[in-house]
Amino acid sequence: MFSIIVPAHNEEKYIGKCLSAIKDAEKYAGTKAQIIVSANRCTDKTIEISKKFGAEICVNNEKCISAVRNAGAELAKGEIIVTIDADSCMSETSLAEIKSMLESGKFIGGGAVAVFDRYSLGIVMSSIYVARHVIPIMIKEKSALTGGMFWCYKKDFDKIGGFNKEFISLEDMDFAVRLKNLGLKSGKKYGTLKKSRIITSSRKFDEFGDWYLIKNRKLTKKIFTGKDREASDKFYYDVR
């Protein structure tokens, strides 16, 4: 069985689409999924909507996305853990492909390619700018460490201690590096879903502007340290 953790902070606009996509993927794979919404400081209808989809609710009020993800994982009963953000939708084929790749014995786990629900020149240029911070990590690790939606066996999630609470941003890249390194010990690769992808909202660009990350490069650099509280609060935790 899958346990799917969805961290959510005031996501009433997106959570229904996210959970509906999970249900579609569950049917396609012909398997059961335990859906856990890790609600973080929600003051809207996120929890109410989640319950309508049969999701279990975990409440965590820390301003630390790693802690929010881990809180949900503590309730996981499934053999396979998947994490996906509330403003993202997995493909119908995602769970089936994850199951197939893990059962092949070749992969320790991995991520998925994410695409935005809209594009503009500003979003494209911002994505290229952000990639400049990520690519050096991939070169150092000698691996294409996709994120967006992480998947692995729960036993391996537990072995690396889940997400590192020292990171209040960039926790995804840190998790990918540690999962990849665990795989190396047993001759397994960090994988990327080939047939599936996730569609993620462009809400940060909607909120701040399509050119915001480039216009505010000092802030962007601080976010990519993973541990700057002021920058993370401004861009992630103290919005919506």
XYZ file of N, CA and C in Angstrom:
720
model
N 0.834 -1.207 0.000
C 0.000 0.000 0.000
C 0.866 1.253 0.000
N 0.362 2.275 -0.631
C 1.029 3.567 -0.645
C 0.564 4.426 0.531
N 1.474 5.211 1.072
C 1.123 6.296 1.985
C 1.583 7.584 1.316
N 0.633 8.459 1.042
C 0.933 9.682 0.307
C 0.786 10.877 1.239
N 1.886 11.582 1.454
C 1.900 12.718 2.373
C 1.786 14.007 1.579
N 0.817 14.827 1.967
C 0.566 16.099 1.280
C 0.671 17.241 2.298
N 1.796 17.958 2.343
C 1.894 19.112 3.231
C 1.013 20.239 2.699
N 0.308 20.922 3.606
C -0.661 21.910 3.131
C -0.789 23.087 4.096
N -0.581 24.283 3.576
C -0.799 25.515 4.345
C -1.799 26.394 3.591
N -3.045 26.430 4.078
C -4.099 27.219 3.432
C -4.185 26.952 1.930
N -4.540 25.715 1.615
C -4.518 25.254 0.224
C -5.916 24.975 -0.330
N -6.948 25.645 0.180
C -8.308 25.342 -0.262
C -8.502 25.503 -1.766
N -7.687 26.327 -2.396
C -7.809 26.555 -3.834
C -7.253 25.378 -4.641
N -6.320 24.622 -4.052
C -5.595 23.596 -4.813
C -5.790 22.168 -4.308
N -6.061 21.991 -3.011
C -6.013 20.661 -2.405
C -6.987 19.677 -3.048
N -8.154 20.141 -3.481
C -9.120 19.248 -4.108
C -8.585 18.630 -5.388
N -7.924 19.447 -6.212
C -7.357 18.949 -7.470
C -6.239 17.958 -7.189
N -5.417 18.261 -6.192
C -4.312 17.374 -5.827
C -4.835 16.014 -5.391
N -5.808 16.003 -4.499
C -6.338 14.749 -3.970
C -7.135 13.980 -5.015
N -7.834 14.687 -5.892
C -8.567 14.038 -6.976
C -7.603 13.314 -7.911
N -6.453 13.939 -8.191
C -5.445 13.311 -9.053
C -4.876 12.065 -8.389
N -4.701 12.107 -7.077
C -4.217 10.933 -6.348
C -5.226 9.791 -6.461
N -6.495 10.106 -6.320
C -7.544 9.094 -6.442
C -7.543 8.459 -7.824
N -7.335 9.268 -8.861
C -7.282 8.739 -10.233
C -6.090 7.804 -10.405
N -4.955 8.191 -9.824
C -3.753 7.364 -9.920
C -3.916 6.066 -9.139
N -4.629 6.138 -8.043
C -4.909 4.953 -7.228
C -5.734 3.942 -8.020
N -6.756 4.422 -8.707
C -7.608 3.544 -9.515
C -6.818 2.926 -10.660
N -5.996 3.746 -11.322
C -5.212 3.265 -12.463
C -4.260 2.152 -12.027
N -3.651 2.330 -10.841
C -2.667 1.351 -10.356
C -3.340 0.124 -9.752
N -4.635 0.230 -9.466
C -5.340 -0.879 -8.854
C -4.820 -1.198 -7.468
N -4.502 -0.157 -6.718
C -3.928 -0.346 -5.397
C -4.560 0.623 -4.409
N -4.294 0.415 -3.138
C -4.822 1.278 -2.101
C -3.797 2.356 -1.743
N -4.311 3.523 -1.390
C -3.435 4.615 -0.971
C -3.972 5.241 0.303
N -3.114 5.343 1.282
C -3.427 6.080 2.500
C -3.003 7.527 2.253
N -3.951 8.438 2.242
C -3.646 9.846 1.991
C -3.588 10.579 3.322
N -2.454 11.217 3.571
C -2.251 11.959 4.810
C -1.989 13.422 4.471
N -2.884 14.302 4.858
C -2.683 15.729 4.668
C -2.080 16.294 5.946
N -0.867 16.787 5.824
C -0.177 17.383 6.971
C -0.475 18.876 6.970
N -1.485 19.245 7.753
C -1.994 20.622 7.744
C -1.135 21.527 8.612
N -0.666 22.605 8.007
C 0.236 23.524 8.696
C -0.396 24.904 8.824
N -0.806 25.256 10.023
C -1.341 26.587 10.328
C -2.490 26.974 9.388
N -3.365 26.033 9.108
C -4.462 26.282 8.178
C -5.606 27.044 8.852
N -6.052 28.103 8.198
C -7.175 28.900 8.698
C -8.309 28.950 7.679
N -8.183 28.164 6.630
C -9.210 28.149 5.580
C -9.902 26.787 5.576
N -10.386 26.334 4.438
C -11.146 25.090 4.349
C -10.301 23.885 3.913
N -8.982 24.006 4.018
C -8.103 22.912 3.597
C -8.462 21.595 4.273
N -8.591 21.600 5.575
C -8.876 20.369 6.321
C -10.253 19.824 5.969
N -11.229 20.706 5.874
C -12.594 20.293 5.536
C -12.645 19.605 4.179
N -11.991 20.198 3.197
C -11.968 19.626 1.845
C -11.227 18.291 1.847
N -10.122 18.222 2.571
C -9.312 16.999 2.618
C -10.105 15.833 3.186
N -10.876 16.090 4.216
C -11.677 15.035 4.842
C -12.716 14.471 3.878
N -13.220 15.319 2.987
C -14.202 14.865 2.010
C -13.603 13.834 1.054
N -12.299 13.865 0.888
C -11.610 12.906 0.024
C -11.124 11.688 0.819
N -11.485 11.653 2.088
C -11.097 10.516 2.914
C -9.681 10.583 3.436
N -9.081 11.757 3.394
C -7.702 11.899 3.861
C -7.635 11.923 5.381
N -6.554 11.344 5.902
C -6.248 11.485 7.321
C -5.582 12.849 7.523
N -5.840 13.466 8.659
C -5.305 14.801 8.915
C -4.267 14.757 10.024
N -3.124 15.333 9.736
C -2.073 15.519 10.730
C -1.848 17.016 10.859
N -1.846 17.538 12.072
C -1.647 18.974 12.272
C -0.241 19.226 12.799
N 0.495 20.073 12.100
C 1.825 20.488 12.530
C 1.953 21.983 12.277
N 2.266 22.743 13.304
C 2.271 24.200 13.192
C 3.660 24.818 13.139
N 4.674 23.996 12.930
C 6.032 24.536 12.818
C 6.219 25.241 11.472
N 6.996 26.296 11.481
C 7.343 26.955 10.214
C 8.611 26.304 9.663
N 8.436 25.035 9.313
C 9.549 24.232 8.796
C 8.955 23.128 7.933
N 9.111 23.231 6.631
C 8.494 22.287 5.711
C 8.986 20.858 5.938
N 10.241 20.707 6.371
C 10.758 19.374 6.669
C 9.966 18.742 7.803
N 9.687 19.519 8.846
C 8.930 19.022 9.992
C 7.502 18.679 9.582
N 6.919 19.478 8.707
C 5.547 19.243 8.241
C 5.476 17.928 7.464
N 6.441 17.697 6.588
C 6.471 16.446 5.823
C 6.682 15.250 6.751
N 7.625 15.373 7.674
C 7.932 14.269 8.584
C 6.755 13.928 9.495
N 6.008 14.942 9.910
C 4.850 14.704 10.774
C 3.836 13.813 10.070
N 3.628 14.064 8.784
C 2.727 13.216 8.012
C 3.266 11.808 7.868
N 4.579 11.699 7.643
C 5.202 10.388 7.448
C 5.120 9.527 8.699
N 5.038 10.149 9.869
C 4.937 9.390 11.117
C 3.644 8.568 11.182
N 2.626 8.987 10.443
C 1.353 8.268 10.421
C 1.292 7.221 9.314
N 2.334 7.173 8.492
C 2.315 6.298 7.320
C 2.299 4.824 7.695
N 1.376 4.089 7.083
C 1.257 2.648 7.295
C 1.653 1.863 6.046
N 1.819 2.566 4.938
C 2.119 1.898 3.676
C 3.576 1.522 3.527
N 3.821 0.582 2.648
C 5.189 0.136 2.362
C 5.944 1.183 1.558
N 5.200 1.932 0.739
C 5.801 2.956 -0.119
C 5.309 4.328 0.300
N 6.253 5.254 0.442
C 5.924 6.635 0.786
C 6.075 7.513 -0.451
N 5.108 8.388 -0.643
C 5.165 9.394 -1.704
C 4.855 10.743 -1.063
N 5.594 11.762 -1.399
C 5.270 13.107 -0.932
C 5.030 14.008 -2.148
N 3.957 14.769 -2.091
C 3.639 15.706 -3.169
C 2.998 16.938 -2.566
N 3.347 18.103 -3.052
C 2.802 19.342 -2.511
C 1.339 19.509 -2.896
N 0.612 20.237 -2.058
C -0.833 20.381 -2.231
C -1.228 21.147 -3.482
N -0.310 21.930 -4.041
C -0.634 22.693 -5.251
C -0.137 21.987 -6.505
N 0.130 20.682 -6.385
C 0.614 19.896 -7.519
C -0.293 18.701 -7.763
N -0.324 18.243 -9.003
C -1.143 17.087 -9.374
C -0.279 16.033 -10.059
N -0.317 14.803 -9.541
C 0.419 13.716 -10.170
C -0.329 13.213 -11.392
N 0.370 12.511 -12.265
C -0.258 11.892 -13.431
C -1.051 10.674 -13.008
N -1.997 10.295 -13.837
C -2.793 9.101 -13.577
C -1.913 7.862 -13.463
N -0.807 7.854 -14.188
C 0.086 6.695 -14.233
C 1.152 6.694 -13.135
N 1.188 7.722 -12.306
C 2.308 7.902 -11.369
C 2.490 6.749 -10.396
N 1.445 6.350 -9.700
C 1.587 5.304 -8.685
C 1.959 3.962 -9.306
N 1.386 3.669 -10.450
C 1.720 2.416 -11.137
C 3.191 2.400 -11.544
N 3.673 3.535 -12.021
C 5.078 3.603 -12.450
C 6.022 3.534 -11.256
N 5.665 4.200 -10.167
C 6.486 4.136 -8.957
C 6.596 2.696 -8.472
N 5.475 2.007 -8.405
C 5.452 0.612 -7.961
C 6.338 -0.253 -8.836
N 6.236 -0.062 -10.149
C 7.023 -0.850 -11.087
C 8.522 -0.602 -10.924
N 8.899 0.661 -10.773
C 10.324 0.993 -10.659
C 10.914 0.478 -9.356
N 10.171 0.590 -8.258
C 10.686 0.095 -6.984
C 10.768 -1.426 -6.977
N 9.771 -2.091 -7.523
C 9.761 -3.555 -7.530
C 10.810 -4.146 -8.460
N 11.331 -3.332 -9.383
C 12.390 -3.809 -10.276
C 13.692 -4.058 -9.509
N 13.817 -3.447 -8.337
C 15.029 -3.608 -7.539
C 16.193 -2.756 -8.000
N 15.967 -1.934 -9.018
C 17.045 -1.120 -9.569
C 17.113 0.279 -8.939
N 16.030 0.679 -8.273
C 15.946 2.056 -7.806
C 15.703 2.138 -6.300
N 16.406 3.051 -5.656
C 16.199 3.312 -4.241
C 14.960 4.172 -4.022
N 14.584 4.877 -5.059
C 13.475 5.827 -5.024
C 13.782 6.926 -6.015
N 13.129 8.062 -5.873
C 13.428 9.141 -6.811
C 12.412 10.252 -6.804
N 12.336 10.932 -7.934
C 11.457 12.083 -8.059
C 10.706 12.061 -9.374
N 10.211 13.217 -9.758
C 9.445 13.339 -10.994
C 9.711 14.699 -11.621
N 9.531 14.782 -12.905
C 9.662 16.058 -13.608
C 8.410 16.890 -13.336
N 8.599 18.144 -12.979
C 7.476 19.041 -12.700
C 7.370 20.100 -13.795
N 6.155 20.397 -14.199
C 5.908 21.463 -15.163
C 4.879 22.419 -14.559
N 4.994 23.695 -14.887
C 4.056 24.688 -14.373
C 2.745 24.643 -15.143
N 1.693 25.119 -14.481
C 0.387 25.143 -15.142
C 0.245 26.317 -16.105
N 1.200 27.222 -16.105
C 1.266 28.280 -17.114
C 2.720 28.705 -17.263
N 3.024 29.306 -18.403
C 4.387 29.770 -18.652
C 4.367 31.183 -19.216
N 5.458 31.881 -18.988
C 5.692 33.206 -19.546
C 7.197 33.351 -19.691
N 7.640 34.392 -20.341
C 9.081 34.613 -20.474
C 9.721 34.754 -19.101
N 9.035 35.443 -18.197
C 9.568 35.622 -16.850
C 9.718 34.310 -16.107
N 8.744 33.423 -16.245
C 8.812 32.127 -15.574
C 9.924 31.272 -16.160
N 10.064 31.293 -17.480
C 11.130 30.521 -18.129
C 12.503 31.018 -17.690
N 12.700 32.340 -17.695
C 13.994 32.903 -17.308
C 14.269 32.666 -15.818
N 13.228 32.738 -15.001
C 13.391 32.470 -13.565
C 13.780 31.017 -13.337
N 13.182 30.115 -14.109
C 13.505 28.692 -13.981
C 14.960 28.435 -14.349
N 15.428 29.109 -15.385
C 16.837 28.984 -15.792
C 17.745 29.529 -14.696
N 17.340 30.640 -14.100
C 18.140 31.251 -13.040
C 18.218 30.323 -11.822
N 17.085 29.739 -11.460
C 17.057 28.814 -10.329
C 17.915 27.584 -10.623
N 17.890 27.135 -11.877
C 18.670 25.956 -12.261
C 20.165 26.177 -12.043
N 20.593 27.426 -12.121
C 22.010 27.732 -11.894
C 22.436 27.383 -10.477
N 21.482 27.381 -9.541
C 21.789 27.030 -8.165
C 21.707 25.522 -7.940
N 20.927 24.843 -8.755
C 20.689 23.412 -8.572
C 21.678 22.549 -9.347
N 21.998 22.961 -10.557
C 22.879 22.155 -11.416
C 24.231 21.853 -10.780
N 24.890 22.825 -10.108
C 26.173 22.494 -9.459
C 26.059 21.359 -8.446
N 24.925 21.266 -7.760
C 24.715 20.173 -6.806
C 24.647 18.853 -7.556
N 23.940 18.844 -8.691
C 23.813 17.626 -9.484
C 25.164 17.203 -10.051
N 25.956 18.186 -10.471
C 27.289 17.876 -10.999
C 28.149 17.250 -9.904
N 28.087 17.826 -8.724
C 28.844 17.301 -7.589
C 28.411 15.889 -7.242
N 27.099 15.648 -7.282
C 26.560 14.329 -6.925
C 26.573 13.341 -8.093
N 26.886 13.837 -9.297
C 26.939 13.008 -10.503
C 25.615 12.287 -10.738
N 24.525 13.038 -10.553
C 23.198 12.431 -10.703
C 22.165 13.512 -10.987
N 21.155 13.188 -11.809
C 20.044 14.100 -12.074
C 19.012 13.919 -10.967
N 19.034 14.810 -9.998
C 18.201 14.664 -8.807
C 16.903 15.452 -8.958
N 15.946 14.844 -9.615
C 14.646 15.495 -9.757
C 13.900 15.449 -8.427
N 13.004 16.413 -8.244
C 12.215 16.476 -7.020
C 10.745 16.501 -7.367
N 10.058 17.507 -6.884
C 8.652 17.683 -7.213
C 7.740 16.720 -6.491
N 8.019 15.440 -6.624
C 7.271 14.386 -5.938
C 8.255 13.271 -5.611
N 8.526 13.074 -4.337
C 9.491 12.048 -3.944
C 8.794 10.735 -3.646
N 9.489 9.646 -3.903
C 8.948 8.309 -3.658
C 10.065 7.348 -3.281
N 9.763 6.480 -2.332
C 10.720 5.470 -1.886
C 10.003 4.522 -0.924
N 10.656 3.429 -0.583
C 10.114 2.559 0.446
C 10.200 3.264 1.800
N 9.210 3.051 2.644
C 9.195 3.693 3.956
C 10.425 3.308 4.771
N 10.862 2.068 4.625
C 12.032 1.613 5.373
C 13.262 2.452 5.018
N 13.358 2.874 3.752
C 14.492 3.698 3.327
C 14.308 5.150 3.743
N 13.060 5.614 3.733
C 12.748 6.945 4.249
C 13.194 7.038 5.705
N 12.892 6.001 6.471
C 13.260 5.983 7.888
C 14.769 5.873 8.078
N 15.428 5.127 7.198
C 16.879 4.948 7.321
C 17.628 6.272 7.225
N 17.137 7.180 6.360
C 17.839 8.468 6.211
C 17.232 9.543 7.117
N 16.284 9.137 7.955
C 15.702 10.082 8.903
C 14.724 11.059 8.308
N 14.129 10.694 7.168
C 13.169 11.593 6.533
C 13.814 12.882 6.067
N 13.065 13.968 6.167
C 13.575 15.272 5.759
C 14.319 15.920 6.927
N 15.386 16.609 6.608
C 16.251 17.227 7.617
C 15.634 18.529 8.128
N 15.302 18.573 9.415
C 14.641 19.740 9.986
C 15.549 20.974 10.066
N 16.828 20.791 9.783
C 17.716 21.951 9.738
C 17.436 22.808 8.508
N 16.764 22.212 7.517
C 16.463 22.932 6.284
C 15.026 23.437 6.315
N 14.867 24.761 6.221
C 13.530 25.354 6.155
C 13.186 25.708 4.704
N 14.133 25.544 3.828
C 13.936 25.593 2.375
C 15.021 24.699 1.784
N 14.883 24.352 0.514
C 15.833 23.465 -0.162
C 15.912 22.082 0.492
N 14.901 21.756 1.308
C 14.865 20.453 1.961
C 14.715 19.323 0.952
N 14.120 19.647 -0.197
C 13.913 18.633 -1.221
C 15.232 18.166 -1.830
N 16.126 19.109 -2.135
C 17.403 18.733 -2.723
C 18.260 17.967 -1.716
N 18.228 18.386 -0.464
C 18.967 17.672 0.581
C 18.464 16.236 0.712
N 17.136 16.067 0.676
C 16.547 14.732 0.766
C 16.987 13.874 -0.419
N 16.958 14.449 -1.608
C 17.341 13.704 -2.811
C 18.793 13.227 -2.731
N 19.668 14.088 -2.264
C 21.091 13.728 -2.150
C 21.270 12.569 -1.175
N 20.612 12.647 -0.037
C 20.778 11.589 0.971
C 20.140 10.277 0.533
N 19.010 10.347 -0.173
C 18.383 9.131 -0.686
C 19.257 8.493 -1.760
N 19.811 9.321 -2.619
C 20.699 8.814 -3.662
C 21.915 8.119 -3.057
N 22.496 8.730 -2.033
C 23.678 8.152 -1.395
C 23.357 6.839 -0.685
N 22.150 6.721 -0.128
C 21.747 5.454 0.478
C 21.662 4.368 -0.595
N 21.133 4.729 -1.756
C 21.023 3.772 -2.845
C 22.367 3.251 -3.320
N 23.359 4.124 -3.320
C 24.691 3.725 -3.781
C 25.254 2.563 -2.960
N 24.888 2.507 -1.696
C 25.411 1.458 -0.813
C 24.910 0.070 -1.209
N 23.767 0.024 -1.893
C 23.208 -1.272 -2.297
C 23.127 -1.408 -3.813
N 23.832 -0.535 -4.519
C 23.876 -0.630 -5.971
C 22.609 -0.200 -6.667
N 21.806 0.644 -6.005
C 20.569 1.124 -6.600
C 20.707 2.584 -7.041
N 19.898 2.950 -8.044
C 19.959 4.286 -8.619
C 18.835 5.172 -8.086
N 19.094 6.471 -8.167
C 18.037 7.454 -7.913
C 17.296 7.642 -9.225
N 15.999 7.410 -9.231
C 15.259 7.399 -10.493
C 14.376 8.610 -10.721
N 13.994 8.782 -11.951
C 13.021 9.803 -12.351
C 11.917 9.120 -13.149
N 10.681 9.392 -12.800
C 9.571 8.793 -13.538
C 9.649 9.194 -15.005
N 9.498 8.242 -15.894
C 9.626 8.490 -17.332
C 8.284 8.779 -17.997
N 7.254 8.044 -17.595
C 5.952 8.184 -18.229
C 5.070 9.215 -17.528
N 5.411 9.532 -16.314
C 4.576 10.414 -15.498
C 5.294 11.718 -15.188
N 4.510 12.709 -14.840
C 5.056 13.994 -14.423
C 4.061 14.603 -13.439
N 4.437 15.720 -12.857
C 3.488 16.446 -12.033
C 3.283 17.838 -12.621
N 2.066 18.312 -12.492
C 1.747 19.681 -12.898
C 1.612 20.501 -11.621
N 2.439 21.517 -11.488
C 2.442 22.328 -10.280
C 1.970 23.748 -10.586
N 1.371 24.364 -9.604
C 0.813 25.698 -9.832
C 1.921 26.746 -9.954
N 1.603 27.806 -10.649
C 2.521 28.940 -10.780
C 2.180 30.018 -9.761
N 1.624 29.604 -8.625
C 1.078 30.571 -7.675
C 2.119 31.517 -7.104
N 3.366 31.054 -6.934
C 4.401 31.963 -6.433
C 4.633 33.111 -7.409
N 4.580 32.793 -8.687
C 4.719 33.845 -9.696
C 3.475 34.716 -9.715
N 2.308 34.114 -9.497
C 1.072 34.894 -9.435
C 1.107 35.868 -8.260
N 1.673 35.422 -7.137
C 1.716 36.248 -5.933
C 2.765 37.345 -6.006
N 3.954 36.980 -6.505
C 5.086 37.900 -6.449
C 5.428 38.549 -7.787
N 4.988 37.948 -8.871
C 5.354 38.440 -10.195
C 6.304 37.481 -10.880
N 6.181 37.365 -12.194
C 6.958 36.374 -12.950
C 8.461 36.626 -12.937
N 8.873 37.875 -12.671
C 10.296 38.222 -12.694
C 10.862 38.414 -11.284
N 10.092 38.095 -10.263
C 10.466 38.421 -8.888
C 11.802 37.799 -8.475
N 12.013 36.536 -8.777
C 13.228 35.847 -8.348
C 14.485 36.443 -8.969
N 14.350 36.933 -10.196
C 15.493 37.552 -10.861
C 15.715 38.982 -10.355
N 14.625 39.679 -10.138
C 14.737 41.052 -9.639
C 15.242 41.094 -8.192
N 15.012 40.017 -7.464
C 15.421 39.955 -6.057
C 16.432 38.827 -5.858
N 17.545 38.948 -6.558
C 18.534 37.872 -6.561
C 19.155 37.624 -5.186
N 19.286 38.665 -4.376
C 19.847 38.477 -3.032
C 18.943 37.576 -2.197
N 17.639 37.797 -2.311
C 16.676 36.963 -1.593
C 16.729 35.531 -2.105
N 16.792 35.365 -3.414
C 16.836 34.033 -4.016
C 18.051 33.257 -3.520
N 19.198 33.918 -3.460
C 20.419 33.259 -2.986
C 20.268 32.827 -1.532
N 19.618 33.650 -0.727
C 19.412 33.310 0.685
C 18.483 32.106 0.812
N 17.445 32.068 -0.028
C 16.521 30.927 -0.007
C 17.281 29.639 -0.308
N 18.242 29.715 -1.228
C 18.975 28.531 -1.649
C 20.101 28.143 -0.702
N 20.229 28.853 0.424
C 21.106 28.348 1.482
C 20.374 27.274 2.273
N 19.023 27.320 2.200
C 18.212 26.334 2.895
C 17.943 26.647 4.348
N 18.624 27.658 4.896
C 18.541 27.872 6.341
C 18.326 29.326 6.740
N 17.965 30.180 5.794
C 17.750 31.595 6.099
C 16.294 31.820 6.498
N 16.056 32.091 7.773
C 14.695 32.233 8.273
C 13.975 33.431 7.675
N 14.615 34.574 7.626
C 13.961 35.784 7.123
C 13.520 35.618 5.673
N 14.397 35.105 4.836
C 14.077 34.919 3.420
C 12.984 33.874 3.236
N 13.059 32.787 3.993
C 12.066 31.715 3.876
C 10.693 32.182 4.342
N 10.660 32.949 5.429
C 9.378 33.482 5.908
C 8.751 34.398 4.863
N 9.578 35.218 4.252
C 9.083 36.194 3.283
C 8.525 35.524 2.035
N 9.155 34.430 1.615
C 8.761 33.800 0.356
C 7.827 32.609 0.542
N 7.924 31.922 1.691
C 7.125 30.716 1.903
C 6.148 30.794 3.070
N 6.652 31.014 4.255
C 5.869 30.750 5.454
C 4.879 31.845 5.859
N 5.173 33.074 5.518
C 4.308 34.168 5.958
C 3.463 34.759 4.823
N 3.166 33.921 3.819
C 2.282 34.340 2.733
C 1.007 33.519 2.779
N -0.033 33.926 2.043
C -1.347 33.301 2.052
C -1.958 33.355 3.444
